[in-house]
Coordinates of C-alpha atoms and ligand atoms in Angstrom, one line a residue:
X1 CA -29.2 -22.5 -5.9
X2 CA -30.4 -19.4 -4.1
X3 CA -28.2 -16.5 -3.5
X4 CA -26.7 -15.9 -0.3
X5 CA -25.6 -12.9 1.3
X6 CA -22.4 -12.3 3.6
X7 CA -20.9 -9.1 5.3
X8 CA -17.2 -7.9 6.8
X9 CA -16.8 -5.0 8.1
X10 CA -13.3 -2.9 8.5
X11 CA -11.6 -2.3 11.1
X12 CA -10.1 0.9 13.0
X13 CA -7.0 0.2 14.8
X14 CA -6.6 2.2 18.1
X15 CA -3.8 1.1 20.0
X16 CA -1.1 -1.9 19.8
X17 CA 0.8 -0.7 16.4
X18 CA 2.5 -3.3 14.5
X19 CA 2.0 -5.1 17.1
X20 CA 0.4 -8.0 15.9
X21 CA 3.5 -9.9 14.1
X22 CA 5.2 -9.5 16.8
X23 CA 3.4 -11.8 19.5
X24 CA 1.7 -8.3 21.0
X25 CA -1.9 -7.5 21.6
X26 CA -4.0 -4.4 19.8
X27 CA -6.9 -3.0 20.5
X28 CA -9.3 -2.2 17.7
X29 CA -12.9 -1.9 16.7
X30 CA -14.9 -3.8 13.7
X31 CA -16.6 -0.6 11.8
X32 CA -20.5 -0.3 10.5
X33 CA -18.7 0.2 7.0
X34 CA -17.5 -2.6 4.9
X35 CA -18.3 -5.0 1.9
X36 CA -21.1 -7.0 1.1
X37 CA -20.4 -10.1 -1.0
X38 CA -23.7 -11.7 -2.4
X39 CA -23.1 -15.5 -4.4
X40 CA -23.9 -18.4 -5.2
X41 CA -23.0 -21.6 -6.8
X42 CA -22.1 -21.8 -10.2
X43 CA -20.9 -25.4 -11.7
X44 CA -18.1 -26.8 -13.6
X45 CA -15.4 -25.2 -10.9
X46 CA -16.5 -22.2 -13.1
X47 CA -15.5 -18.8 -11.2
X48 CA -17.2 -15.2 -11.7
X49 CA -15.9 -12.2 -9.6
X50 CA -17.4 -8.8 -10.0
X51 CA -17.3 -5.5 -7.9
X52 CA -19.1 -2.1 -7.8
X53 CA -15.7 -0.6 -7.9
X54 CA -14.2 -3.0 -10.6
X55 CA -14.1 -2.1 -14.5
X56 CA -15.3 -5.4 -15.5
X57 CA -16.9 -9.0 -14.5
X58 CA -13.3 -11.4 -14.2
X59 CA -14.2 -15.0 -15.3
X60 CA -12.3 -17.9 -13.9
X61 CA -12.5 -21.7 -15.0
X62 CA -11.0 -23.7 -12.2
X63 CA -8.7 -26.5 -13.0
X64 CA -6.6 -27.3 -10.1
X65 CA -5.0 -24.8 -7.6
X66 CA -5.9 -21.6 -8.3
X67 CA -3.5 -18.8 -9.9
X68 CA -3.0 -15.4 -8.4
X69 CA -3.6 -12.8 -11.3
X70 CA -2.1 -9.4 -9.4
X71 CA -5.6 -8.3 -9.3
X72 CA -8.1 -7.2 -6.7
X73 CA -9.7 -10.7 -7.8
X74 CA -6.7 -12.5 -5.6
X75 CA -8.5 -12.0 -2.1
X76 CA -11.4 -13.9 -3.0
X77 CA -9.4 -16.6 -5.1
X78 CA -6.8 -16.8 -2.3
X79 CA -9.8 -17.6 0.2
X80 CA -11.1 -20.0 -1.9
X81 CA -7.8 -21.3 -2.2
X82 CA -7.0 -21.7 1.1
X83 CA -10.2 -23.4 1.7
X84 CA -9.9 -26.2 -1.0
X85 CA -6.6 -26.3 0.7
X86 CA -8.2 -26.9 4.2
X87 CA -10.1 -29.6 3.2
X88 CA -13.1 -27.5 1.9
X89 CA -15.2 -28.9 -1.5
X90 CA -15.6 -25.6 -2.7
X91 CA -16.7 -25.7 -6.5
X92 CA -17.7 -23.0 -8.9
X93 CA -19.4 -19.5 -7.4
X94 CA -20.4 -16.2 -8.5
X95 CA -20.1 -13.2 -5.8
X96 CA -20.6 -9.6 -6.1
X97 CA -19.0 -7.2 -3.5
X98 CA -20.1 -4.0 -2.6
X99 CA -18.3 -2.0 -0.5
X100 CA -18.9 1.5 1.7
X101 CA -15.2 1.4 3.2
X102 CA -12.5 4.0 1.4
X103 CA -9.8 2.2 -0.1
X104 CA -6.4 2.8 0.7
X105 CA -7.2 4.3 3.9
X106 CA -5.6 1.7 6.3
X107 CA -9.4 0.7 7.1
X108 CA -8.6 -3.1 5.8
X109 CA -10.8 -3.3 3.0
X110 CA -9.1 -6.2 1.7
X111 CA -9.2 -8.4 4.9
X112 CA -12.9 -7.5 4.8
X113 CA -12.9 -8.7 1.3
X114 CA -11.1 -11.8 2.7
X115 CA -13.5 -12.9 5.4
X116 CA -17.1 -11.9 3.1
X117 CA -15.6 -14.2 0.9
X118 CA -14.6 -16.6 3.2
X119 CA -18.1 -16.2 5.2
X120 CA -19.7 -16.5 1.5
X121 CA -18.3 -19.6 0.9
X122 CA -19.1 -20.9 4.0
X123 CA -22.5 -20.6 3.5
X124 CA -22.3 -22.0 -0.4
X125 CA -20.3 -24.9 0.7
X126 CA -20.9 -25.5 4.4
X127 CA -18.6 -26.1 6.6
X128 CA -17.7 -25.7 10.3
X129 CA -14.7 -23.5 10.9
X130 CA -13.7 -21.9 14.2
X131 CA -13.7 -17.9 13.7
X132 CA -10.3 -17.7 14.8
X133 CA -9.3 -20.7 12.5
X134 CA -11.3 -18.8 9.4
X135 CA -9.2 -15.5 10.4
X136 CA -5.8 -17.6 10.3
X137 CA -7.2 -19.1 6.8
X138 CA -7.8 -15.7 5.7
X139 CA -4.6 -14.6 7.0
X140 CA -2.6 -16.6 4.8
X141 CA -4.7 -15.9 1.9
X142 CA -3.2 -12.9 2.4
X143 CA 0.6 -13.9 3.0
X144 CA 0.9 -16.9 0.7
X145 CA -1.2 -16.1 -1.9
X146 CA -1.8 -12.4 -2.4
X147 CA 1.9 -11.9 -1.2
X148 CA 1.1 -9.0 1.9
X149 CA 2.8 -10.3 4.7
X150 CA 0.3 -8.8 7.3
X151 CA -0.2 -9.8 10.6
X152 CA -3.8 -11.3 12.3
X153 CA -5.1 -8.4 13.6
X154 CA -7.2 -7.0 10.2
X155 CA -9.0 -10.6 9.5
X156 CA -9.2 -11.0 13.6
X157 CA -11.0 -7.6 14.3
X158 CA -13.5 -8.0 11.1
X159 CA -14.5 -11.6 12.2
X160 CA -14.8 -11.0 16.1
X161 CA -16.1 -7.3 16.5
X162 CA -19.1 -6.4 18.1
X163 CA -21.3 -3.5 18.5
X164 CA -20.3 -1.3 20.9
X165 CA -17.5 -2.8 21.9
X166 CA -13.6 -2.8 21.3
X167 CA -11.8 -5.9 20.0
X168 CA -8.7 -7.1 22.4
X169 CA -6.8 -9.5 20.7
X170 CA -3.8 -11.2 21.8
X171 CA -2.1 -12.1 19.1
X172 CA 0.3 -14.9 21.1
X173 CA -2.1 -16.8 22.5
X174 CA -4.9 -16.3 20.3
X175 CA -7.4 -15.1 23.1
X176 CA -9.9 -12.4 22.0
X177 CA -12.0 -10.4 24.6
X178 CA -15.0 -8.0 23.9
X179 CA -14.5 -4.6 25.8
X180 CA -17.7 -2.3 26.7
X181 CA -17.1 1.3 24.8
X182 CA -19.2 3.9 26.3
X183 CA -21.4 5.5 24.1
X184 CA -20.1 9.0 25.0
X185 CA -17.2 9.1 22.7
X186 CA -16.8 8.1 19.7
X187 CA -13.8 7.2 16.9
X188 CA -13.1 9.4 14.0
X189 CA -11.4 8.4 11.2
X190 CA -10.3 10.8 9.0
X191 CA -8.7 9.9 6.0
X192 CA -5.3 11.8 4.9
X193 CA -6.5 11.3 1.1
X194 CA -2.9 10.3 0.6
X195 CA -2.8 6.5 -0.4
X196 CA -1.4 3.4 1.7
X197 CA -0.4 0.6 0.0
X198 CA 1.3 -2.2 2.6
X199 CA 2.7 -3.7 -0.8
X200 CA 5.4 -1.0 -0.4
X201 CA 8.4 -2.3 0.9
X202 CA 8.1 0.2 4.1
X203 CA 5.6 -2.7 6.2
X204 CA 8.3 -5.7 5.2
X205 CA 11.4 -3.9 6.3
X206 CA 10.0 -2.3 9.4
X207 CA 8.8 -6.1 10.2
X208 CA 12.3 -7.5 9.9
X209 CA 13.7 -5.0 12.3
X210 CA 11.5 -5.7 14.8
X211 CA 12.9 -10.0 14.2
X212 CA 16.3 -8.4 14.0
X213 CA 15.5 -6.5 17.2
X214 CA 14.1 -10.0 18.7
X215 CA 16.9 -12.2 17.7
X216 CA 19.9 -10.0 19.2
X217 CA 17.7 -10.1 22.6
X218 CA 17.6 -13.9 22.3
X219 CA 13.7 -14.1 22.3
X220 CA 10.9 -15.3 19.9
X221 CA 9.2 -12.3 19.9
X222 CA 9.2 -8.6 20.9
X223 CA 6.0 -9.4 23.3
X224 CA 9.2 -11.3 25.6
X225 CA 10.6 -7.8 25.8
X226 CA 10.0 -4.9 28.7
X227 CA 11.1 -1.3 28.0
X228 CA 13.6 -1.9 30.8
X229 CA 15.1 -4.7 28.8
X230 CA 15.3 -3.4 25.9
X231 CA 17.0 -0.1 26.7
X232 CA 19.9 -2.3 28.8
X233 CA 19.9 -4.4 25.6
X234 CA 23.2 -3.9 23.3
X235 CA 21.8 -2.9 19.6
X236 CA 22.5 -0.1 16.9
X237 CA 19.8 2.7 18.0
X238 CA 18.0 2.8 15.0
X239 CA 16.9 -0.9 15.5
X240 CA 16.0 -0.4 19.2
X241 CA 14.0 2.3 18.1
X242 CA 11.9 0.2 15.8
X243 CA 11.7 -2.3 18.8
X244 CA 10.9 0.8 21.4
X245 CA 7.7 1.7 19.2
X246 CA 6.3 -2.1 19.6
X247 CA 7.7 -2.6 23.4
X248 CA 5.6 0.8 23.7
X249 CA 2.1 -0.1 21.9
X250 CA 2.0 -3.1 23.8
X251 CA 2.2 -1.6 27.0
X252 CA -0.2 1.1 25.9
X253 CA -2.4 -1.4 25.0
X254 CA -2.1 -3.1 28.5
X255 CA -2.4 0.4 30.4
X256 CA -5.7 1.2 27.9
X257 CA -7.4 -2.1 28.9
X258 CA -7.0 -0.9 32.7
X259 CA -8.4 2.4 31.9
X260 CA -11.5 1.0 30.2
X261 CA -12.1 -1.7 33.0
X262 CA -11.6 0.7 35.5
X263 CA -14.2 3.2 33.7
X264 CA -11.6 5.8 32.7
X265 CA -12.1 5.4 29.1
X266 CA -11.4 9.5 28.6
X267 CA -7.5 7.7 29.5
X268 CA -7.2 6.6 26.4
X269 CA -6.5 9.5 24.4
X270 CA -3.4 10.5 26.0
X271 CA -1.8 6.4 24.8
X272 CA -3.4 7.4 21.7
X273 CA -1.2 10.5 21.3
X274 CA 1.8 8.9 22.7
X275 CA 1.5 6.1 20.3
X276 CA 1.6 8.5 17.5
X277 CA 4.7 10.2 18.9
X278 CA 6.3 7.2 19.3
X279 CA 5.7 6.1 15.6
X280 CA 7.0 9.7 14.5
X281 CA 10.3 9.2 16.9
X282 CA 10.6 5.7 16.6
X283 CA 8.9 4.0 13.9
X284 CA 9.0 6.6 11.3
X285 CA 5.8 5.5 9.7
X286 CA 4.4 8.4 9.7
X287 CA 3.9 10.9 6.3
X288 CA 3.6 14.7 6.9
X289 CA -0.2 14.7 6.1
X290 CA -1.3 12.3 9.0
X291 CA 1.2 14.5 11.6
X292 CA -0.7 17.4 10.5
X293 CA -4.1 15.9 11.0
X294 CA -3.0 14.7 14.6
X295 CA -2.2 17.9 15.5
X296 CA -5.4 19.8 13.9
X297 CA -7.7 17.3 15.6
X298 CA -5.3 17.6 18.9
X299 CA -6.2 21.3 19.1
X300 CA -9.8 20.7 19.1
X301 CA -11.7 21.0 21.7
X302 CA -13.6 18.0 22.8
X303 CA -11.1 15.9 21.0
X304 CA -8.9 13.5 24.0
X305 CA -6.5 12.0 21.8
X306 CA -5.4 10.9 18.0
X307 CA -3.0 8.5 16.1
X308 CA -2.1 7.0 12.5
X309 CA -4.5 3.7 12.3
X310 CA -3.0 0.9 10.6
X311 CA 0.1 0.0 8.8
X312 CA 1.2 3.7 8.3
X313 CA 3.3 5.5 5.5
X314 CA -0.3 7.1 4.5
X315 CA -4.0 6.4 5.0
X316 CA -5.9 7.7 8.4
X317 CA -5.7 9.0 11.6
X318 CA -8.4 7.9 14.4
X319 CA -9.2 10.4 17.2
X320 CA -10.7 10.0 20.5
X321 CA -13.6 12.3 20.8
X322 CA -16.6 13.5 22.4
X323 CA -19.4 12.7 20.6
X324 CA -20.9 16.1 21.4
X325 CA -18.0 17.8 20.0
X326 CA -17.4 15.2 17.1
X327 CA -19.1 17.1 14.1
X328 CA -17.4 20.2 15.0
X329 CA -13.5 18.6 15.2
X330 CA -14.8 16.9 12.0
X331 CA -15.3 20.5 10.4
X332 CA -12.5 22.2 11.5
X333 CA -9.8 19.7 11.1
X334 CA -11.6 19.1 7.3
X335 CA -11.4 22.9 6.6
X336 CA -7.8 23.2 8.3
X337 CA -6.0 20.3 6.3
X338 CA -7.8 21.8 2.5
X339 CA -6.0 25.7 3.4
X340 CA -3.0 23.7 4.7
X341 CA -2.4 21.0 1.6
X342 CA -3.1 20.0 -1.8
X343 CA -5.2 17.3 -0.5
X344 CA -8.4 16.8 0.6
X345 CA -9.0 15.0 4.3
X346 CA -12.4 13.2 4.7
X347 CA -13.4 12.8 8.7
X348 CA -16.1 10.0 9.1
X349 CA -17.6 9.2 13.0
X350 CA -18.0 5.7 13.5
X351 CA -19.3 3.8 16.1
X352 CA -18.0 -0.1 16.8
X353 CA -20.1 -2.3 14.7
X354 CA -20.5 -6.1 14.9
X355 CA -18.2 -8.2 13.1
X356 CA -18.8 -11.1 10.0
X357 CA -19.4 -13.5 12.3
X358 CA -20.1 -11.8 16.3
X359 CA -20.3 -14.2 19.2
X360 CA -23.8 -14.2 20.2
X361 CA -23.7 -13.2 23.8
Ligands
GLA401 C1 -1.5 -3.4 8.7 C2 -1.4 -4.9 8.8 C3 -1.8 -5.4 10.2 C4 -0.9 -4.7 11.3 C5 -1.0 -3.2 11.0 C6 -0.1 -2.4 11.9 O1 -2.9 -3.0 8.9 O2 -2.3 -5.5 7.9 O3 -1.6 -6.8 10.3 O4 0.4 -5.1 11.2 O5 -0.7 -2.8 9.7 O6 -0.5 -2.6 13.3

């Protein structure tokens, strides 16, 4: 059969932290980086997996559900088996992934290698999914059978995105909404070269005290709750603090979406900075590399606004910044962080990109 060809991008999260598993809505952008997963059908349920940035070829004969290996290989086979288990006749497949996102950044390079794998498939074995379905499916590839209890926004923002545009998603009631970014500024990421790995317990137990924080307020989720609520509520401080941080981002996000509608998008670097605060004060998932790269980039001229991106305890700060002035932030916050630290940060201006699958208006 011939080979076909699928591709996910990352994603760079700019406002609505942790967020997402709690009923909240984020703001994000699909990036022009990501992985490419070429395939095609192989018979006899026979499986091949193989990666520019993997040792070797992995070589699976299917008989039945599918076993997780606690290998990179457990994206793709969790797609597929979330797809046989969706009614799907997926049968044997080769696919090769190439990617251009860093790993361990907090870019989401393995939702990306969830939805090129399940777009792949898709197209090897057709059939019609939703995009928001194929995100859920991919979602609980990567809760049931990889065993990372993320939320929707990673899988959401790689399948929806679109070029020059920011990805509102509403993680209650499922709504997502493309938002014009103007082509004056631009998003860098720069990476703290200091690994993430949501497989850490941090991300779990940070996600239970936000339930916790729900449950003693007597609602489902932390989207139910107002700031003004919360701070009347009765809790130990260290929980309402967790709570604050997610009561916070959703409000930024709300007060961002204004300032972008309204043409203000300059606005948004002040939430962006608050955001960070709030995840130093309240959220502690922070690390001392990404606080000093906020507060490099915060000193630049040109530069409106940064924050941690992603699940935190490591990875990448995003800044808000003038495209004009982005290549000389990108310099001196480089150059700053190598005299300051053992490490060594790498800055990368992106622009929004389209997602796997972007609507087509
Ligand atoms: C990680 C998770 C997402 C989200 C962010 C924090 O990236 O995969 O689902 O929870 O952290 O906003």
């Amino acid at each position: 059969m011939t080979q076909v060809t699928a591709f996910a991008p990352g994603r760079v999260e700019i406002l609505g932290n942790h967020t997402d598993y709690n009923g909240g809505v984020v703001l994000s952008a699909a990036l022009q980086l990501g992985i490419t997963a070429k395939g095609r059908r192989l018979s006899d349920g026979e499986i091949r997996l193989s990666s520019s940035g993997a040792p070797r070829v992995a070589e699976i004969q299917r008989a039945g559900s599918l076993l997780r290996t606690g290998e990179w290989i457990d994206y793709p086979l969790g797609v597929a088996e979330m797809l046989a288990q969706a009614g799907a006749e997926v049968g044997g497949f080769e696919a090769i992934y190439e990617s251009t996102l860093p790993v361990g950044a907090g870019l989401s390079s393995s939702a990306a290698l969830e939805v090129a794998t399940a777009v792949l498939l898709t197209r090897l074995y057709p059939l019609e999914i939703p995009r928001m379905d194929l995100a859920k499916l991919c979602r609980r590839a990567e809760n049931e059978f990889v065993g990372v209890n993320c939320g929707l926004l990673d899988q959401a923002s790689s399948i929806f995105g679109k070029k020059d545009h920011l990805v509102y998603l509403d993680c209650r009631s499922e709504a997502v909404d493309a938002i014009p970014f103007p082509s004056h500024l631009g998003l860098l990421i720069i990476n703290s070269g200091v690994k993430h790995a949501l497989t850490g317990g941090e991300y779990n137990e940070r996600r239970e005290q936000c339930f916790e924080a729900a449950r003693r307020m007597g609602v489902a989720a932390l989207r139910d709750v107002s700031s003004v609520q919360l701070e009347a509520a009765e809790m130990p401080e260290s929980t309402r603090r967790r709570a604050r941080h997610v009561v916070g981002e959703n409000e930024r996000v709300f007060s961002a979406i204004n300032a972008l509608r309204s043409g203000c998008p300059e606005d948004l670097g002040p939430l962006m900075s608050a955001s960070h605060r709030s995840s130093v004060e309240n959220f502690e998932n922070s690390t001392p590399e990404l606080d000093l790269l906020v507060s490099l980039a915060d000193a630049q001229r040109g530069c409106l606004g940064a924050r941690l991106t992603g699940g935190g305890f490591g990875g990448a700060i995003v800044a808000l910044v003038e495209i004009e002035a982005a290549e000389s932030v990108r310099v001196a916050v480089e150059s700053a962080y190598a005299s300051q630290t053992s490490h060594k940060a790498i800055g990368i201006l992106c622009r929004a990109g389209d997602g796997a699958l972007p609507s087509a208006d």
